Amino acid sequence: MSTNRFGVRTLAVLAVAGLAVLGTPTIASAHVSAQPAEFTQGGRATFAFRVPNERDNAGTTKIEVTLPQDTPLTSVRTKPLTGWKAEAVKGKLDKPVTIAGKEVTEAFTSITWTADAGVKIGVNQYEDFQVALGTLPEKDTLLLPVKQTYENGEVVDWAQPAGADGKEPEHPAPALKLAPKKAGDDGHGSSHGSATNTSAEGETHEASAGTDNTARYLGGAGLAIGALGLGFGVGAILRSRRKA
């Protein structure tokens, strides 16, 4: 009888553990990042700046992205986000540059999201600020430094590039990895070939591929734990019956 009870308890505990894993949401990155972050040189990028709130005594009320001027972006669109005002600033370049065969004398310099009164990214929360950028430069990495302002006045500057040894700095800048354009590639979407559609208003119609993959891994782990618990429980019950 005791073995039977042990088997039932084991089954229950492990099954609950499996469900807990399945029910666990994907946790936002511990720093500001681009989601997704891989695109094709010469094309456009539609993605989100994922901003987690890292303070337990203040919420985030402002996000400012600095856009590159050495490889300027001539197209910037933001997706409307309830409770936040987005502003993309455009200015004259110090020196004209040629992009896609055209001389460019002005480009976007920054994007700023400011929270409305009473709105913020709260403790243990994160927010996605979606954008569509182009034309992407012909370089391996595009750094997009971000300043995160808290309601208490604190400003965190996410602007550090990765070190030569590949180690992540304390405040890494969000970065896009840009792959060379392949024959037949129109330059839209990620370098892995997943299409990302942008409407005239710059709306994103595709979720982050990295987030989906993580959720699948967690789901698989939950199913495995649940199956293991079921096996233990059934085995214990059968052994108990045989002894009886």
Coordinates of N, CA, C and O in Angstrom, one line a residue, residues 39-150:
F39 N 19.9 40.0 -40.3 CA 19.3 40.5 -41.5 C 20.3 40.5 -42.6 O 21.5 40.0 -42.4
T40 N 19.9 41.0 -43.8 CA 20.8 40.9 -45.0 C 21.3 42.3 -45.3 O 20.5 43.3 -45.3
Q41 N 22.5 42.5 -45.7 CA 23.1 43.7 -46.1 C 22.4 44.3 -47.3 O 22.0 43.5 -48.2
G42 N 22.1 45.6 -47.3 CA 21.5 46.3 -48.4 C 20.0 46.2 -48.4 O 19.3 46.7 -49.3
G43 N 19.4 45.5 -47.4 CA 18.0 45.3 -47.4 C 17.3 46.2 -46.2 O 17.9 47.2 -45.9
R44 N 16.2 45.7 -45.7 CA 15.5 46.4 -44.6 C 15.5 45.4 -43.4 O 15.5 44.2 -43.6
A45 N 15.3 46.0 -42.3 CA 15.2 45.2 -41.0 C 13.9 45.6 -40.3 O 13.7 46.8 -40.0
T46 N 13.1 44.7 -40.0 CA 11.9 44.9 -39.2 C 12.1 44.1 -37.9 O 12.1 42.9 -38.0
F47 N 12.2 44.8 -36.8 CA 12.5 44.1 -35.5 C 12.0 44.9 -34.3 O 11.4 46.0 -34.5
A48 N 12.3 44.5 -33.1 CA 11.9 45.2 -31.9 C 13.1 45.4 -31.0 O 13.9 44.5 -30.9
F49 N 13.1 46.6 -30.4 CA 14.1 46.8 -29.3 C 13.4 46.2 -28.1 O 12.3 46.8 -27.7
R50 N 13.9 45.2 -27.5 CA 13.3 44.6 -26.3 C 14.0 45.2 -25.1 O 15.2 45.1 -24.9
V51 N 13.2 45.9 -24.3 CA 13.7 46.6 -23.2 C 13.1 46.1 -21.8 O 11.9 46.3 -21.5
P52 N 13.9 45.4 -21.1 CA 13.5 44.9 -19.7 C 13.7 46.0 -18.7 O 14.7 46.8 -18.8
N53 N 12.9 46.0 -17.7 CA 13.1 46.9 -16.6 C 13.9 46.2 -15.5 O 13.5 45.2 -15.0
E54 N 15.1 46.8 -15.2 CA 16.0 46.1 -14.3 C 16.1 46.6 -12.9 O 16.9 46.2 -12.1
R55 N 15.2 47.6 -12.6 CA 15.2 48.2 -11.3 C 14.0 47.7 -10.5 O 12.9 47.6 -11.1
D56 N 14.1 47.5 -9.2 CA 13.0 47.1 -8.4 C 12.3 48.3 -7.7 O 11.4 48.1 -6.9
N57 N 12.8 49.5 -7.9 CA 12.3 50.7 -7.3 C 11.8 51.8 -8.2 O 11.5 52.9 -7.8
A58 N 11.9 51.5 -9.6 CA 11.5 52.5 -10.5 C 11.2 51.9 -11.9 O 11.7 50.8 -12.2
G59 N 10.3 52.5 -12.6 CA 9.9 52.0 -13.9 C 10.6 52.8 -15.0 O 11.1 53.9 -14.8
T60 N 10.6 52.2 -16.2 CA 11.2 52.9 -17.4 C 10.2 53.8 -18.1 O 9.1 53.3 -18.4
T61 N 10.6 55.0 -18.4 CA 9.7 55.9 -19.0 C 10.1 56.6 -20.3 O 9.4 57.3 -21.0
K62 N 11.4 56.2 -20.7 CA 11.9 56.8 -22.0 C 13.0 55.9 -22.6 O 13.8 55.4 -21.8
I63 N 13.0 55.8 -23.9 CA 14.0 55.0 -24.6 C 14.5 55.9 -25.8 O 13.7 56.4 -26.6
E64 N 15.8 56.0 -25.9 CA 16.3 56.8 -27.0 C 17.4 56.0 -27.7 O 18.4 55.5 -27.2
V65 N 17.2 55.8 -29.0 CA 18.1 55.0 -29.9 C 18.9 56.0 -30.7 O 18.4 56.9 -31.4
T66 N 20.2 55.8 -30.7 CA 21.1 56.7 -31.5 C 21.4 55.9 -32.8 O 21.9 54.8 -32.8
L67 N 21.1 56.5 -34.0 CA 21.3 55.8 -35.3 C 22.7 56.2 -35.9 O 23.1 57.4 -35.6
P68 N 23.3 55.3 -36.6 CA 24.7 55.6 -37.1 C 24.7 56.7 -38.2 O 23.7 56.8 -39.0
Q69 N 25.7 57.5 -38.2 CA 25.9 58.5 -39.1 C 27.0 58.2 -40.2 O 27.0 58.8 -41.3
D70 N 27.8 57.3 -39.8 CA 28.8 56.9 -40.8 C 28.2 56.0 -41.9 O 28.7 55.9 -43.0
T71 N 27.2 55.2 -41.5 CA 26.4 54.4 -42.5 C 25.0 54.8 -42.2 O 24.2 54.0 -41.6
P72 N 24.5 55.9 -42.6 CA 23.2 56.4 -42.3 C 22.0 55.6 -42.8 O 22.1 54.9 -43.8
L73 N 20.9 55.7 -42.1 CA 19.7 55.0 -42.5 C 18.7 56.0 -43.1 O 18.4 57.0 -42.4
T74 N 18.2 55.8 -44.3 CA 17.3 56.8 -44.9 C 15.9 56.5 -44.7 O 15.0 57.3 -45.1
S75 N 15.6 55.3 -44.1 CA 14.2 55.0 -43.9 C 14.0 54.5 -42.4 O 14.7 53.5 -42.0
V76 N 13.1 55.1 -41.7 CA 12.8 54.7 -40.3 C 11.3 54.8 -40.1 O 10.7 55.9 -40.3
R77 N 10.7 53.7 -39.7 CA 9.3 53.7 -39.3 C 9.1 53.0 -38.0 O 9.8 52.1 -37.7
T78 N 8.2 53.5 -37.2 CA 7.9 53.0 -35.9 C 6.5 52.5 -35.9 O 5.6 53.1 -36.5
K79 N 6.3 51.4 -35.2 CA 4.9 50.9 -35.0 C 4.3 51.5 -33.8 O 4.9 51.6 -32.7
P80 N 3.0 52.0 -33.9 CA 2.4 52.6 -32.8 C 2.3 51.7 -31.6 O 2.0 50.5 -31.7
L81 N 2.6 52.3 -30.4 CA 2.5 51.5 -29.2 C 1.7 52.3 -28.2 O 2.0 53.4 -27.8
T82 N 0.6 51.7 -27.7 CA -0.3 52.4 -26.8 C 0.4 52.9 -25.5 O 1.2 52.1 -24.9
G83 N 0.2 54.2 -25.3 CA 0.8 54.8 -24.1 C 2.2 55.4 -24.3 O 2.8 55.9 -23.4
W84 N 2.7 55.3 -25.5 CA 4.1 55.8 -25.8 C 4.0 56.6 -27.1 O 3.4 56.3 -28.1
K85 N 4.8 57.7 -27.0 CA 4.9 58.6 -28.2 C 6.3 58.4 -28.8 O 7.3 58.5 -28.2
A86 N 6.3 58.1 -30.1 CA 7.5 57.8 -30.9 C 7.9 59.1 -31.7 O 7.0 59.6 -32.4
E87 N 9.2 59.4 -31.7 CA 9.7 60.5 -32.6 C 11.0 60.1 -33.2 O 11.9 59.8 -32.6
A88 N 11.0 60.2 -34.6 CA 12.2 59.9 -35.3 C 12.7 61.2 -35.9 O 12.0 62.0 -36.6
V89 N 14.0 61.5 -35.5 CA 14.6 62.8 -35.8 C 15.5 62.7 -37.1 O 16.3 61.7 -37.1
K90 N 15.4 63.6 -38.0 CA 16.2 63.6 -39.2 C 17.1 64.8 -39.2 O 16.7 65.9 -38.8
G91 N 18.3 64.7 -39.7 CA 19.2 65.8 -39.8 C 20.2 65.7 -40.9 O 20.3 64.7 -41.6
K92 N 20.9 66.9 -41.2 CA 21.9 66.9 -42.2 C 23.2 66.1 -41.8 O 23.6 66.1 -40.7
L93 N 23.7 65.5 -42.8 CA 25.0 64.7 -42.6 C 26.2 65.7 -42.7 O 26.1 66.6 -43.5
D94 N 27.2 65.4 -42.0 CA 28.5 66.2 -42.1 C 29.0 66.1 -43.5 O 29.5 67.1 -44.1
K95 N 29.0 64.9 -44.0 CA 29.5 64.7 -45.4 C 28.5 63.8 -46.2 O 27.9 62.8 -45.6
P96 N 28.2 64.2 -47.4 CA 27.2 63.4 -48.2 C 27.8 61.9 -48.4 O 29.0 61.8 -48.5
V97 N 26.9 61.0 -48.4 CA 27.3 59.6 -48.7 C 26.5 59.0 -49.8 O 25.4 59.5 -50.1
T98 N 27.0 58.0 -50.4 CA 26.3 57.3 -51.5 C 25.6 56.0 -51.0 O 26.3 55.1 -50.5
I99 N 24.3 55.9 -51.2 CA 23.6 54.7 -50.7 C 22.8 54.2 -51.9 O 21.9 54.9 -52.5
A100 N 23.0 53.0 -52.3 CA 22.3 52.3 -53.4 C 22.4 53.2 -54.7 O 21.4 53.4 -55.4
G101 N 23.6 53.8 -54.9 CA 23.8 54.6 -56.1 C 23.3 56.0 -56.0 O 23.4 56.7 -57.0
K102 N 22.7 56.4 -54.9 CA 22.2 57.8 -54.8 C 23.0 58.6 -53.7 O 23.3 58.0 -52.7
E103 N 23.2 59.8 -54.0 CA 23.9 60.7 -53.0 C 22.9 61.1 -51.9 O 21.8 61.6 -52.2
V104 N 23.3 60.9 -50.6 CA 22.4 61.2 -49.5 C 23.0 62.3 -48.7 O 24.2 62.2 -48.3
T105 N 22.3 63.4 -48.4 CA 22.8 64.5 -47.6 C 22.2 64.6 -46.3 O 22.6 65.3 -45.4
E106 N 21.1 63.9 -46.0 CA 20.4 63.9 -44.7 C 19.9 62.5 -44.4 O 19.6 61.7 -45.3
A107 N 19.8 62.2 -43.1 CA 19.4 60.9 -42.7 C 18.8 61.0 -41.3 O 19.0 62.0 -40.6
F108 N 18.2 59.9 -40.8 CA 17.7 59.9 -39.4 C 18.9 59.8 -38.4 O 19.8 59.0 -38.6
T109 N 18.8 60.5 -37.3 CA 19.8 60.5 -36.3 C 19.4 59.8 -35.0 O 20.3 59.3 -34.3
S110 N 18.1 59.7 -34.7 CA 17.7 59.1 -33.5 C 16.2 58.7 -33.5 O 15.4 59.3 -34.4
I111 N 15.8 57.8 -32.6 CA 14.4 57.5 -32.4 C 14.2 57.5 -30.9 O 15.0 57.0 -30.1
T112 N 13.1 58.2 -30.5 CA 12.9 58.4 -29.0 C 11.4 57.9 -28.8 O 10.5 58.4 -29.4
W113 N 11.3 57.1 -27.8 CA 9.9 56.7 -27.3 C 9.8 57.3 -25.9 O 10.6 57.1 -25.0
T114 N 8.7 58.1 -25.7 CA 8.5 58.7 -24.4 C 7.1 58.2 -23.8 O 6.1 58.3 -24.6
A115 N 7.1 57.8 -22.6 CA 5.8 57.3 -22.0 C 4.8 58.4 -21.7 O 5.3 59.5 -21.3
D116 N 3.6 58.1 -21.9 CA 2.5 59.1 -21.5 C 2.5 59.1 -20.0 O 3.0 58.2 -19.3
A117 N 1.8 60.1 -19.4 CA 1.6 60.2 -18.0 C 1.0 58.9 -17.4 O 0.0 58.5 -17.9
G118 N 1.6 58.4 -16.4 CA 1.1 57.2 -15.8 C 1.4 55.9 -16.4 O 1.1 54.8 -15.9
V119 N 2.2 56.0 -17.5 CA 2.6 54.8 -18.3 C 4.1 54.5 -18.0 O 4.9 55.5 -18.0
K120 N 4.5 53.3 -17.9 CA 5.9 52.9 -17.7 C 6.1 51.4 -17.9 O 5.1 50.7 -17.9
I121 N 7.4 51.0 -18.1 CA 7.7 49.6 -18.0 C 7.9 49.3 -16.5 O 8.9 49.8 -15.9
G122 N 7.1 48.5 -15.9 CA 7.1 48.3 -14.5 C 8.1 47.3 -14.1 O 8.9 46.7 -14.9
V123 N 8.2 47.1 -12.8 CA 9.1 46.1 -12.2 C 8.8 44.7 -12.7 O 7.6 44.3 -12.7
N124 N 9.8 44.0 -13.1 CA 9.7 42.6 -13.6 C 8.9 42.6 -14.9 O 8.3 41.5 -15.2
Q125 N 8.9 43.7 -15.6 CA 8.3 43.7 -16.9 C 9.3 44.1 -18.0 O 10.4 44.5 -17.8
Y126 N 8.8 43.9 -19.3 CA 9.6 44.4 -20.4 C 8.7 44.8 -21.5 O 7.5 44.5 -21.5
E127 N 9.2 45.6 -22.5 CA 8.4 46.1 -23.6 C 9.1 45.9 -24.9 O 10.4 46.0 -24.9
D128 N 8.4 45.7 -26.0 CA 9.0 45.7 -27.3 C 8.6 46.9 -28.1 O 7.4 47.3 -28.2
F129 N 9.6 47.6 -28.6 CA 9.5 48.8 -29.4 C 9.8 48.5 -30.8 O 11.0 48.3 -31.2
Q130 N 8.8 48.4 -31.7 CA 9.0 47.8 -33.0 C 9.3 48.9 -34.1 O 8.7 50.0 -34.1
V131 N 10.3 48.6 -34.9 CA 10.7 49.5 -36.0 C 11.0 48.8 -37.3 O 11.1 47.6 -37.3
A132 N 11.1 49.6 -38.3 CA 11.5 49.1 -39.6 C 12.6 50.1 -40.1 O 12.3 51.3 -40.2
L133 N 13.8 49.6 -40.4 CA 14.9 50.4 -40.8 C 15.5 50.0 -42.1 O 15.4 48.8 -42.5
G134 N 16.0 51.0 -42.9 CA 16.7 50.7 -44.1 C 17.4 51.9 -44.7 O 17.1 53.0 -44.1
T135 N 18.2 51.9 -45.6 CA 18.8 50.7 -46.2 C 20.0 50.2 -45.3 O 20.8 51.0 -44.9
L136 N 20.0 48.9 -45.1 CA 21.1 48.4 -44.2 C 22.4 48.5 -44.8 O 22.6 48.2 -46.0
P137 N 23.5 48.9 -44.1 CA 24.8 49.0 -44.7 C 25.5 47.7 -45.0 O 25.0 46.6 -44.5
E138 N 26.5 47.8 -45.8 CA 27.3 46.6 -46.2 C 28.4 46.4 -45.2 O 29.6 46.6 -45.5
K139 N 28.0 45.9 -44.0 CA 29.0 45.7 -42.9 C 28.5 44.5 -42.1 O 27.3 44.2 -42.2
D140 N 29.3 43.9 -41.3 CA 28.9 42.7 -40.6 C 28.0 43.0 -39.4 O 27.1 42.2 -39.1
T141 N 28.2 44.1 -38.8 CA 27.4 44.4 -37.5 C 27.0 45.9 -37.5 O 27.8 46.8 -37.9
L142 N 25.7 46.1 -37.2 CA 25.2 47.5 -37.0 C 24.9 47.7 -35.6 O 23.9 47.1 -35.0
L143 N 25.6 48.6 -34.9 CA 25.4 48.9 -33.5 C 24.3 50.0 -33.4 O 24.3 51.0 -34.2
L144 N 23.4 49.8 -32.5 CA 22.3 50.7 -32.2 C 22.2 51.1 -30.8 O 21.4 50.5 -30.0
P145 N 23.1 52.0 -30.3 CA 23.1 52.3 -28.8 C 21.8 52.8 -28.3 O 21.0 53.5 -29.1
V146 N 21.4 52.5 -27.1 CA 20.1 52.9 -26.5 C 20.4 53.4 -25.1 O 21.1 52.9 -24.3
K147 N 19.7 54.6 -24.8 CA 19.7 55.1 -23.5 C 18.3 54.8 -22.9 O 17.3 55.1 -23.4
Q148 N 18.3 54.2 -21.7 CA 17.1 53.8 -21.0 C 17.0 54.7 -19.8 O 17.8 54.7 -18.9
T149 N 15.9 55.5 -19.7 CA 15.7 56.4 -18.6 C 14.6 55.9 -17.7 O 13.5 55.5 -18.1
Y150 N 14.9 55.9 -16.4 CA 13.9 55.5 -15.4 C 13.2 56.7 -14.8 O 13.6 57.9 -14.9

